mmCIF file of C-alpha atoms in Angstrom:
data_model
loop_
_atom_site.group_PDB
_atom_site.id
_atom_site.type_symbol
_atom_site.label_atom_id
_atom_site.label_comp_id
_atom_site.label_asym_id
_atom_site.label_seq_id
_atom_site.Cartn_x
_atom_site.Cartn_y
_atom_site.Cartn_z
ATOM 1 C CA ASP A 230 37.384 230.552 261.481
ATOM 2 C CA GLY A 231 37.045 227.369 260.851
ATOM 3 C CA LYS A 232 41.013 226.738 260.502
ATOM 4 C CA GLY A 233 41.920 225.186 263.586
ATOM 5 C CA HIS A 234 43.638 222.453 262.026
ATOM 6 C CA LEU A 235 46.147 224.785 260.819
ATOM 7 C CA ALA A 236 49.443 225.776 262.875
ATOM 8 C CA ARG A 237 52.277 228.239 262.656
ATOM 9 C CA TRP A 238 55.673 226.283 261.619
ATOM 10 C CA GLY A 239 58.199 228.845 262.398
ATOM 11 C CA TYR A 240 59.872 230.634 258.662
ATOM 12 C CA LYS A 241 62.220 229.960 256.297
ATOM 13 C CA ARG A 242 64.438 232.170 254.366
ATOM 14 C CA GLY A 243 63.103 232.552 250.714
ATOM 15 C CA ARG A 244 62.834 234.705 247.928
ATOM 16 C CA ALA A 245 59.761 237.048 246.596
ATOM 17 C CA TYR A 246 59.594 240.032 244.722
ATOM 18 C CA VAL A 247 58.637 243.513 246.195
ATOM 19 C CA GLY A 248 58.882 246.679 244.429
ATOM 20 C CA GLY A 249 60.834 245.679 241.442
ATOM 21 C CA GLN A 250 63.375 243.787 242.992
ATOM 22 C CA GLN A 251 63.876 240.207 243.980
ATOM 23 C CA VAL A 252 64.632 240.532 247.772
ATOM 24 C CA ALA A 253 65.313 237.764 250.552
ATOM 25 C CA MET A 254 63.000 237.310 253.381
ATOM 26 C CA ASP A 255 61.561 235.088 255.964
ATOM 27 C CA ARG A 256 58.790 233.070 254.690
ATOM 28 C CA PRO A 257 56.153 232.394 257.452
ATOM 29 C CA ARG A 258 55.091 228.144 257.044
ATOM 30 C CA VAL A 259 51.791 226.916 257.860
ATOM 31 C CA ARG A 260 51.376 223.514 258.309
ATOM 32 C CA ASP A 261 48.080 221.599 257.918
ATOM 33 C CA LEU A 262 47.735 219.370 260.898
ATOM 34 C CA ARG A 263 45.345 216.950 259.462
ATOM 35 C CA GLU A 264 47.369 215.939 256.320
ATOM 36 C CA GLY A 265 50.454 216.057 258.239
ATOM 37 C CA ALA A 266 51.846 218.865 255.122
ATOM 38 C CA GLU A 267 53.026 222.263 254.648
ATOM 39 C CA VAL A 268 50.434 224.905 253.337
ATOM 40 C CA MET A 269 51.460 227.512 250.796
ATOM 41 C CA LEU A 270 50.143 231.162 251.648
ATOM 42 C CA PRO A 271 48.263 232.580 249.139
ATOM 43 C CA ALA A 272 49.711 235.719 249.799
ATOM 44 C CA TRP A 273 53.025 234.397 249.842
ATOM 45 C CA LYS A 274 52.700 232.718 246.706
ATOM 46 C CA ARG A 275 51.567 235.615 244.586
ATOM 47 C CA LEU A 276 54.694 237.004 245.918
ATOM 48 C CA GLN A 277 56.653 234.282 243.651
ATOM 49 C CA ASP A 278 54.868 235.655 240.210
ATOM 50 C CA PRO A 279 57.414 237.409 238.451
ATOM 51 C CA ARG A 280 55.044 240.006 236.468
ATOM 52 C CA GLU A 281 55.240 242.723 238.490
ATOM 53 C CA PHE A 282 58.896 242.216 238.491
ATOM 54 C CA ASP A 283 58.660 242.461 234.477
ATOM 55 C CA GLU A 284 56.464 245.283 234.379
ATOM 56 C CA THR A 285 58.933 247.363 236.948
ATOM 57 C CA VAL A 286 61.820 246.581 234.632
ATOM 58 C CA PHE A 287 60.398 246.926 231.622
ATOM 59 C CA GLY A 288 58.351 250.329 232.361
ATOM 60 C CA ARG A 289 62.381 251.649 233.516
ATOM 61 C CA MET A 290 63.831 250.414 230.503
ATOM 62 C CA ILE A 291 61.749 252.197 228.186
ATOM 63 C CA ARG A 292 62.242 255.168 229.880
ATOM 64 C CA GLY A 293 65.638 255.077 228.921
ATOM 65 C CA ILE A 294 67.503 253.095 231.796
ATOM 66 C CA SER A 295 69.854 250.505 230.627
ATOM 67 C CA THR A 296 70.260 247.264 231.875
ATOM 68 C CA ARG A 297 73.663 248.207 233.046
ATOM 69 C CA ASP A 298 72.542 251.156 235.074
ATOM 70 C CA TYR A 299 69.729 249.459 236.565
ATOM 71 C CA GLU A 300 71.082 248.531 240.038
ATOM 72 C CA GLY A 301 72.016 251.967 240.839
ATOM 73 C CA ALA A 302 68.133 253.158 239.511
ATOM 74 C CA LEU A 303 66.635 250.398 242.018
ATOM 75 C CA MET A 304 64.777 251.648 245.386
ATOM 76 C CA THR A 305 66.975 250.694 248.338
ATOM 77 C CA THR A 306 65.367 248.113 250.129
ATOM 78 C CA MET A 307 66.216 245.234 252.785
ATOM 79 C CA ASP A 308 69.151 242.700 251.900
ATOM 80 C CA ALA A 309 68.310 242.713 248.102
ATOM 81 C CA LEU A 310 69.685 239.804 245.987
ATOM 82 C CA GLY A 311 69.361 238.871 242.670
ATOM 83 C CA VAL A 312 69.049 242.655 241.098
ATOM 84 C CA SER A 313 71.582 241.817 238.735
ATOM 85 C CA LYS A 314 72.072 242.902 234.523
ATOM 86 C CA SER A 315 71.179 238.788 234.019
ATOM 87 C CA ASN A 316 68.162 239.192 235.718
ATOM 88 C CA VAL A 317 67.045 242.676 234.312
ATOM 89 C CA ASP A 318 67.693 241.393 231.404
ATOM 90 C CA ARG A 319 65.122 238.035 231.211
ATOM 91 C CA ALA A 320 62.374 239.980 232.635
ATOM 92 C CA PHE A 321 62.667 242.876 229.574
ATOM 93 C CA ILE A 322 63.152 239.736 227.425
ATOM 94 C CA ARG A 323 60.225 238.302 228.765
ATOM 95 C CA LYS A 324 57.844 241.381 228.202
ATOM 96 C CA ALA A 325 59.742 242.644 225.195
ATOM 97 C CA THR A 326 59.181 239.285 223.682
ATOM 98 C CA ALA A 327 55.238 239.635 224.160
ATOM 99 C CA LYS A 328 55.524 243.465 222.628
ATOM 100 C CA TRP A 329 57.282 241.710 219.914
ATOM 101 C CA GLN A 330 54.354 239.429 219.624
ATOM 102 C CA GLU A 331 52.210 242.088 219.916
ATOM 103 C CA MET A 332 53.099 244.496 217.576
ATOM 104 C CA GLN A 333 53.836 241.505 214.708
ATOM 105 C CA GLU A 334 50.983 239.411 214.972
ATOM 106 C CA ARG A 335 48.752 241.124 215.725
ATOM 107 C CA ASP A 336 45.252 241.314 213.466
ATOM 108 C CA LEU A 337 44.864 244.235 211.351
ATOM 109 C CA SER A 338 41.756 242.977 209.078
ATOM 110 C CA LYS A 339 39.328 245.193 210.855
ATOM 111 C CA LEU A 340 41.501 248.848 210.553
ATOM 112 C CA LYS A 341 39.924 251.464 208.073
ATOM 113 C CA VAL A 342 43.289 252.318 206.988
ATOM 114 C CA TRP A 343 43.534 255.245 204.333
ATOM 115 C CA ALA A 344 47.462 255.985 203.976
ATOM 116 C CA ILE A 345 50.499 254.563 204.920
ATOM 117 C CA LEU A 346 53.554 255.815 205.959
ATOM 118 C CA ILE A 347 57.202 253.625 205.131
ATOM 119 C CA ASP A 348 60.349 254.316 206.410
ATOM 120 C CA GLY A 349 62.938 252.589 207.751
ATOM 121 C CA ILE A 350 65.103 252.939 210.663
ATOM 122 C CA HIS A 351 68.828 251.811 211.091
ATOM 123 C CA PHE A 352 70.640 249.777 213.647
ATOM 124 C CA ARG A 353 74.249 251.181 213.490
ATOM 125 C CA GLY A 354 74.924 250.482 210.591
ATOM 126 C CA GLU A 355 74.209 246.578 210.840
ATOM 127 C CA ALA A 356 70.420 246.355 209.678
ATOM 128 C CA VAL A 357 67.849 248.272 208.931
ATOM 129 C CA GLY A 358 63.657 248.048 210.260
ATOM 130 C CA ILE A 359 61.218 248.908 207.043
ATOM 131 C CA CYS A 360 58.086 250.470 209.132
ATOM 132 C CA ALA A 361 54.764 250.564 208.224
ATOM 133 C CA MET A 362 52.539 253.587 210.044
ATOM 134 C CA GLY A 363 48.480 253.684 208.931
ATOM 135 C CA TYR A 364 46.492 256.352 209.096
ATOM 136 C CA THR A 365 42.588 255.080 209.855
ATOM 137 C CA VAL A 366 39.417 256.597 209.185
ATOM 138 C CA GLU A 367 38.838 257.686 212.784
ATOM 139 C CA GLY A 368 42.271 259.296 212.624
ATOM 140 C CA GLU A 369 44.311 257.642 214.826
ATOM 141 C CA LYS A 370 47.711 256.624 213.752
ATOM 142 C CA GLU A 371 48.427 252.711 213.996
ATOM 143 C CA PRO A 372 52.502 251.284 213.774
ATOM 144 C CA LEU A 373 51.263 248.398 211.013
ATOM 145 C CA GLY A 374 54.212 246.282 211.596
ATOM 146 C CA PHE A 375 57.899 246.143 210.100
ATOM 147 C CA TRP A 376 60.340 244.211 208.670
ATOM 148 C CA GLU A 377 63.895 244.149 208.911
ATOM 149 C CA GLY A 378 66.489 243.544 206.434
ATOM 150 C CA SER A 379 69.972 245.060 205.337
ATOM 151 C CA THR A 380 68.672 247.622 203.048
ATOM 152 C CA GLU A 381 65.641 249.927 202.090
ATOM 153 C CA SER A 382 65.391 246.738 198.964
ATOM 154 C CA THR A 383 62.311 246.010 196.608
ATOM 155 C CA GLU A 384 62.624 242.274 198.314
ATOM 156 C CA ASN A 385 62.906 243.501 201.758
ATOM 157 C CA ALA A 386 59.965 246.262 201.271
ATOM 158 C CA SER A 387 57.382 243.412 199.377
ATOM 159 C CA ALA A 388 58.296 241.399 202.414
ATOM 160 C CA LEU A 389 56.703 243.803 204.515
ATOM 161 C CA LEU A 390 53.868 244.729 202.236
ATOM 162 C CA ALA A 391 53.496 240.809 201.883
ATOM 163 C CA ASP A 392 53.256 240.770 205.958
ATOM 164 C CA LEU A 393 50.546 243.266 206.236
ATOM 165 C CA GLU A 394 47.835 241.541 203.935
ATOM 166 C CA ARG A 395 48.834 238.295 206.030
ATOM 167 C CA ARG A 396 47.257 240.110 208.762
ATOM 168 C CA GLY A 397 44.358 241.032 207.428
ATOM 169 C CA LEU A 398 45.290 244.755 206.246
ATOM 170 C CA LYS A 399 43.860 245.390 202.814
ATOM 171 C CA LEU A 400 46.293 246.962 200.435
ATOM 172 C CA THR A 401 44.497 249.129 197.540
ATOM 173 C CA PRO A 402 45.599 251.025 194.683
ATOM 174 C CA ASP A 403 42.803 254.566 195.806
ATOM 175 C CA MET A 404 45.120 254.253 199.464
ATOM 176 C CA LEU A 405 47.324 256.679 200.069
ATOM 177 C CA PHE A 406 51.192 255.633 200.220
ATOM 178 C CA GLY A 407 54.133 258.287 202.077
ATOM 179 C CA ILE A 408 57.295 257.160 201.448
ATOM 180 C CA ASP A 409 60.901 259.121 201.712
ATOM 181 C CA GLY A 410 61.853 258.401 198.047
ATOM 182 C CA GLY A 411 63.711 255.073 198.192
ATOM 183 C CA GLY A 412 63.495 253.964 194.556
ATOM 184 C CA GLY A 413 62.787 250.098 196.710
ATOM 185 C CA LEU A 414 59.904 251.379 198.430
ATOM 186 C CA THR A 415 58.401 253.014 194.970
ATOM 187 C CA LYS A 416 59.131 249.838 193.129
ATOM 188 C CA SER A 417 57.919 247.363 195.326
ATOM 189 C CA LEU A 418 54.551 249.511 195.511
ATOM 190 C CA GLU A 419 54.054 249.873 192.264
ATOM 191 C CA ASN A 420 54.531 245.760 191.603
ATOM 192 C CA ARG A 421 51.963 245.053 193.894
ATOM 193 C CA LEU A 422 49.245 247.520 192.948
ATOM 194 C CA GLY A 423 50.232 248.957 190.127
ATOM 195 C CA LYS A 424 52.495 251.359 187.764
ATOM 196 C CA GLY A 425 50.826 254.332 186.968
ATOM 197 C CA LYS A 426 47.653 253.153 189.295
ATOM 198 C CA VAL A 427 49.147 253.239 192.833
ATOM 199 C CA LEU A 428 48.956 256.733 194.791
ATOM 200 C CA ILE A 429 52.588 257.258 195.557
ATOM 201 C CA CYS A 430 53.547 260.433 197.646
ATOM 202 C CA ARG A 431 56.909 261.302 198.030
ATOM 203 C CA CYS A 432 58.404 263.221 200.815
ATOM 204 C CA PHE A 433 59.145 266.844 200.462
ATOM 205 C CA LEU A 434 61.844 267.063 203.092
ATOM 206 C CA HIS A 435 64.014 263.897 201.514
ATOM 207 C CA LYS A 436 63.553 265.613 198.710
ATOM 208 C CA LEU A 437 64.941 269.101 199.178
ATOM 209 C CA ARG A 438 67.674 267.336 200.773
ATOM 210 C CA ASN A 439 68.406 265.109 197.887
ATOM 211 C CA LEU A 440 68.963 268.479 195.359
ATOM 212 C CA LYS A 441 71.036 270.248 197.842
ATOM 213 C CA LYS A 442 73.280 267.674 197.347
ATOM 214 C CA TYR A 443 73.406 268.827 193.643
ATOM 215 C CA LEU A 444 72.826 272.477 193.850
ATOM 216 C CA ALA A 445 75.548 275.339 195.014
ATOM 217 C CA PRO A 446 74.759 276.692 198.216
ATOM 218 C CA ARG A 447 73.778 279.888 196.780
ATOM 219 C CA TYR A 448 70.843 278.053 194.871
ATOM 220 C CA HIS A 449 69.183 276.487 197.935
ATOM 221 C CA ARG A 450 66.581 278.835 199.343
ATOM 222 C CA GLU A 451 65.262 279.535 195.855
ATOM 223 C CA ALA A 452 64.918 275.380 195.239
ATOM 224 C CA ARG A 453 63.431 275.197 198.663
ATOM 225 C CA GLN A 454 60.868 278.310 197.333
ATOM 226 C CA ARG A 455 59.991 276.343 194.370
ATOM 227 C CA LEU A 456 59.596 272.944 196.119
ATOM 228 C CA TYR A 457 57.356 274.151 198.327
ATOM 229 C CA ARG A 458 55.116 276.127 195.611
ATOM 230 C CA ILE A 459 54.778 272.853 194.313
ATOM 231 C CA ARG A 460 53.371 271.321 197.691
ATOM 232 C CA ASP A 461 51.438 274.017 198.385
ATOM 233 C CA ALA A 462 50.087 274.357 195.411
ATOM 234 C CA VAL A 463 45.723 273.789 195.076
ATOM 235 C CA ALA A 464 45.153 272.157 192.323
ATOM 236 C CA LEU A 465 46.401 269.882 190.056
ATOM 237 C CA GLU A 466 46.840 272.082 187.095
ATOM 238 C CA GLU A 467 48.493 274.370 189.116
ATOM 239 C CA ALA A 468 51.323 271.748 190.979
ATOM 240 C CA GLN A 469 52.266 270.756 187.602
ATOM 241 C CA ARG A 470 52.674 273.974 186.259
ATOM 242 C CA GLU A 471 54.889 274.684 189.419
ATOM 243 C CA VAL A 472 57.068 271.540 188.643
ATOM 244 C CA ARG A 473 57.601 272.371 184.814
ATOM 245 C CA SER A 474 58.897 275.584 186.140
ATOM 246 C CA MET A 475 61.249 274.643 188.709
ATOM 247 C CA LEU A 476 62.684 271.805 186.108
ATOM 248 C CA GLU A 477 63.353 274.160 183.483
ATOM 249 C CA TRP A 478 65.198 275.899 186.143
ATOM 250 C CA LEU A 479 67.171 273.502 187.103
ATOM 251 C CA LYS A 480 67.946 272.478 183.693
ATOM 252 C CA GLU A 481 69.817 275.925 183.366
ATOM 253 C CA ILE A 482 72.016 274.840 186.756
ATOM 254 C CA ASN A 483 72.688 271.917 187.350
ATOM 255 C CA VAL A 484 71.417 268.674 185.155
ATOM 256 C CA SER A 485 71.774 266.019 187.775
ATOM 257 C CA ALA A 486 69.205 267.910 189.710
ATOM 258 C CA HIS A 487 67.566 268.143 187.155
ATOM 259 C CA ARG A 488 67.110 264.655 186.389
ATOM 260 C CA SER A 489 66.327 263.877 190.279
ATOM 261 C CA LEU A 490 63.355 265.847 190.227
ATOM 262 C CA GLN A 491 62.324 264.968 186.652
ATOM 263 C CA GLU A 492 62.033 261.369 188.028
ATOM 264 C CA ALA A 493 59.686 262.548 190.890
ATOM 265 C CA ALA A 494 57.547 264.729 189.649
ATOM 266 C CA PRO A 495 55.178 262.482 189.210
ATOM 267 C CA TYR A 496 55.019 261.551 192.775
ATOM 268 C CA LEU A 497 55.334 264.840 194.009
ATOM 269 C CA THR A 498 51.739 265.979 193.111
ATOM 270 C CA THR A 499 49.715 263.123 193.935
ATOM 271 C CA LEU A 500 47.931 264.694 197.117
ATOM 272 C CA GLN A 501 46.766 267.328 194.281
ATOM 273 C CA ARG A 502 45.348 264.665 192.067
ATOM 274 C CA ALA A 503 43.333 262.909 194.961
ATOM 275 C CA GLU A 504 42.269 265.926 195.932
ATOM 276 C CA VAL A 505 43.106 265.341 199.639
ATOM 277 C CA PRO A 506 41.686 268.590 201.524
ATOM 278 C CA ALA A 507 44.224 270.954 202.815
ATOM 279 C CA GLU A 508 43.674 270.184 206.432
ATOM 280 C CA LEU A 509 44.930 266.563 206.021
ATOM 281 C CA ARG A 510 47.646 266.985 203.196
ATOM 282 C CA LYS A 511 50.239 268.477 205.972
ATOM 283 C CA HIS A 512 50.085 264.815 207.378
ATOM 284 C CA LEU A 513 51.139 263.358 203.796
ATOM 285 C CA TYR A 514 53.756 266.250 202.912
ATOM 286 C CA THR A 515 56.700 263.979 204.735
ATOM 287 C CA THR A 516 57.368 261.273 206.403
ATOM 288 C CA ASN A 517 57.543 263.251 209.952
ATOM 289 C CA SER A 518 54.885 260.687 211.106
ATOM 290 C CA VAL A 519 56.840 258.001 211.223
ATOM 291 C CA GLU A 520 60.055 259.739 212.232
ATOM 292 C CA SER A 521 58.434 261.106 215.198
ATOM 293 C CA MET A 522 57.498 258.057 216.172
ATOM 294 C CA PHE A 523 60.990 257.048 215.859
ATOM 295 C CA SER A 524 62.198 259.739 217.795
ATOM 296 C CA THR A 525 60.110 258.999 220.876
ATOM 297 C CA GLY A 526 60.261 255.219 220.996
ATOM 298 C CA PRO A 527 62.845 253.531 219.269
ATOM 299 C CA ARG A 528 65.523 255.722 219.264
ATOM 300 C CA LYS A 529 64.787 256.860 222.708
ATOM 301 C CA LEU A 530 65.266 253.079 223.732
ATOM 302 C CA MET A 531 67.785 251.976 221.525
ATOM 303 C CA ARG A 532 70.296 254.532 222.487
ATOM 304 C CA ASN A 533 71.836 252.482 225.461
ATOM 305 C CA VAL A 534 73.033 249.829 222.905
ATOM 306 C CA LYS A 535 76.420 249.787 222.016
ATOM 307 C CA ARG A 536 76.376 246.564 220.142
ATOM 308 C CA TRP A 537 73.792 244.257 219.411
ATOM 309 C CA ARG A 538 75.279 240.872 220.744
ATOM 310 C CA GLY A 539 71.654 239.162 220.279
ATOM 311 C CA GLY A 540 71.174 239.415 216.714
ATOM 312 C CA SER A 541 68.496 239.914 214.614
ATOM 313 C CA MET A 542 65.840 238.979 217.811
ATOM 314 C CA GLN A 543 67.758 241.434 219.808
ATOM 315 C CA ARG A 544 66.808 244.120 217.235
ATOM 316 C CA GLN A 545 63.195 243.662 216.374
ATOM 317 C CA ARG A 546 62.425 243.427 220.200
ATOM 318 C CA TYR A 547 63.725 246.754 221.054
ATOM 319 C CA LEU A 548 62.187 248.104 217.598
ATOM 320 C CA ALA A 549 58.945 246.494 218.620
ATOM 321 C CA VAL A 550 59.103 247.999 222.237
ATOM 322 C CA GLY A 551 60.053 251.431 221.028
ATOM 323 C CA LEU A 552 56.938 251.343 218.437
ATOM 324 C CA TRP A 553 54.221 250.116 220.949
ATOM 325 C CA TRP A 554 55.857 253.037 223.254
ATOM 326 C CA ALA A 555 55.239 255.802 221.006
ATOM 327 C CA TRP A 556 52.030 254.158 219.773
ATOM 328 C CA GLN A 557 50.813 255.070 223.514
ATOM 329 C CA HIS A 558 51.260 258.986 223.139
ATOM 330 C CA PHE A 559 50.067 259.012 219.288
ATOM 331 C CA ARG A 560 47.477 261.820 218.804
ATOM 332 C CA LYS A 561 44.498 261.863 216.698
ATOM 333 C CA LEU A 562 45.320 263.668 213.154
ATOM 334 C CA ASN A 563 44.661 267.189 213.128
ATOM 335 C CA GLY A 564 41.189 267.409 210.817
ATOM 336 C CA TYR A 565 40.663 264.038 211.377
ATOM 337 C CA ARG A 566 36.617 265.061 210.231
ATOM 338 C CA LYS A 567 37.735 265.650 207.525
ATOM 339 C CA ILE A 568 38.393 262.271 206.767
ATOM 340 C CA ALA A 569 35.403 260.700 206.499
ATOM 341 C CA PRO A 570 33.636 263.170 203.954
ATOM 342 C CA TRP A 571 36.131 263.478 201.799
ATOM 343 C CA LEU A 572 36.548 259.631 201.328
ATOM 344 C CA ALA A 573 33.146 259.008 200.594
ATOM 345 C CA GLN A 574 32.801 262.339 197.773
ATOM 346 C CA ARG A 575 36.050 260.564 196.572
ATOM 347 C CA GLU A 576 34.375 257.049 196.001
ATOM 348 C CA LEU A 577 31.247 258.590 194.534
ATOM 349 C CA ALA A 578 33.244 260.554 191.776
ATOM 350 C CA MET A 579 35.126 257.057 191.190
ATOM 351 C CA LYS A 580 31.891 255.401 190.563
ATOM 352 C CA LYS A 581 30.676 258.100 188.334
ATOM 353 C CA ARG A 582 33.968 257.999 186.366
ATOM 354 C CA ALA A 583 33.491 254.185 186.556
ATOM 355 C CA GLY A 584 29.653 254.225 185.383
#
């Protein structure tokens, strides 16, 4: 085949990546008789590429296998070498860093986002990652990014919003923002987009839990029923009427609960004020979509972490990988075909009011 100048030259012990393991094996040696030099075989060169190993480690890690248990989970092969915690750590860090860059640096300018949900995930009391998920006009759920801080403060929430804008996402007051009720998130949105202008939806589940802290157990059921009547009201006037009724009821029972609902009241009727179709409201009543993303990805991945020895960057890598993993399993919003017609109708109504 025209390669008569090449000759076998015995074997040399070497290492290669096979089946997700670094293994010891005999490497065939070939020598170029004309050049008097050894020739690297293409097949062996491919086996030196750790990317296959990295992919295997990465896949197993995000399925819940910790690095501490990795050796026991690996398939048995010939005289395995290098399957240590440090090797697994390095492989995972390489892939996780790439996912972190993908999540935190990707261009958002082409996304047509009409609603953003924001919530935080805690790292065993050491920090909190404030995460944003967007709903697109096409009905897709998109993890937009996150910002790490010590609390869900105004400063950290504002930093997240600024980072989203830096990457091309245009934030406008007519977007819908679903939050759990944290004062820092509310203040950051109002500071950036205008108090009384930005459309903020408060999570009904968080509000119910909050009210239950003030109320005696015998009032919990009625509090839930009254709050859900606000949620399920079709028209704005009906929702506002239910709010007033609940405020009057709470005033006679517990002043603290009354004040809590009074503070949240303007944000509990946002969906009616924006005339969001019933099919889409269920995606904004709560921040459950973000909580589901956390459960599917980050929390599942981080359950094996006992202590964050690697500091902030380690936490962020795990969070980025977890969000990416959850992203792979997202489905379109139920009722997504209603989004485009509703947005067009809403835009037309806004133009009529302005003109």
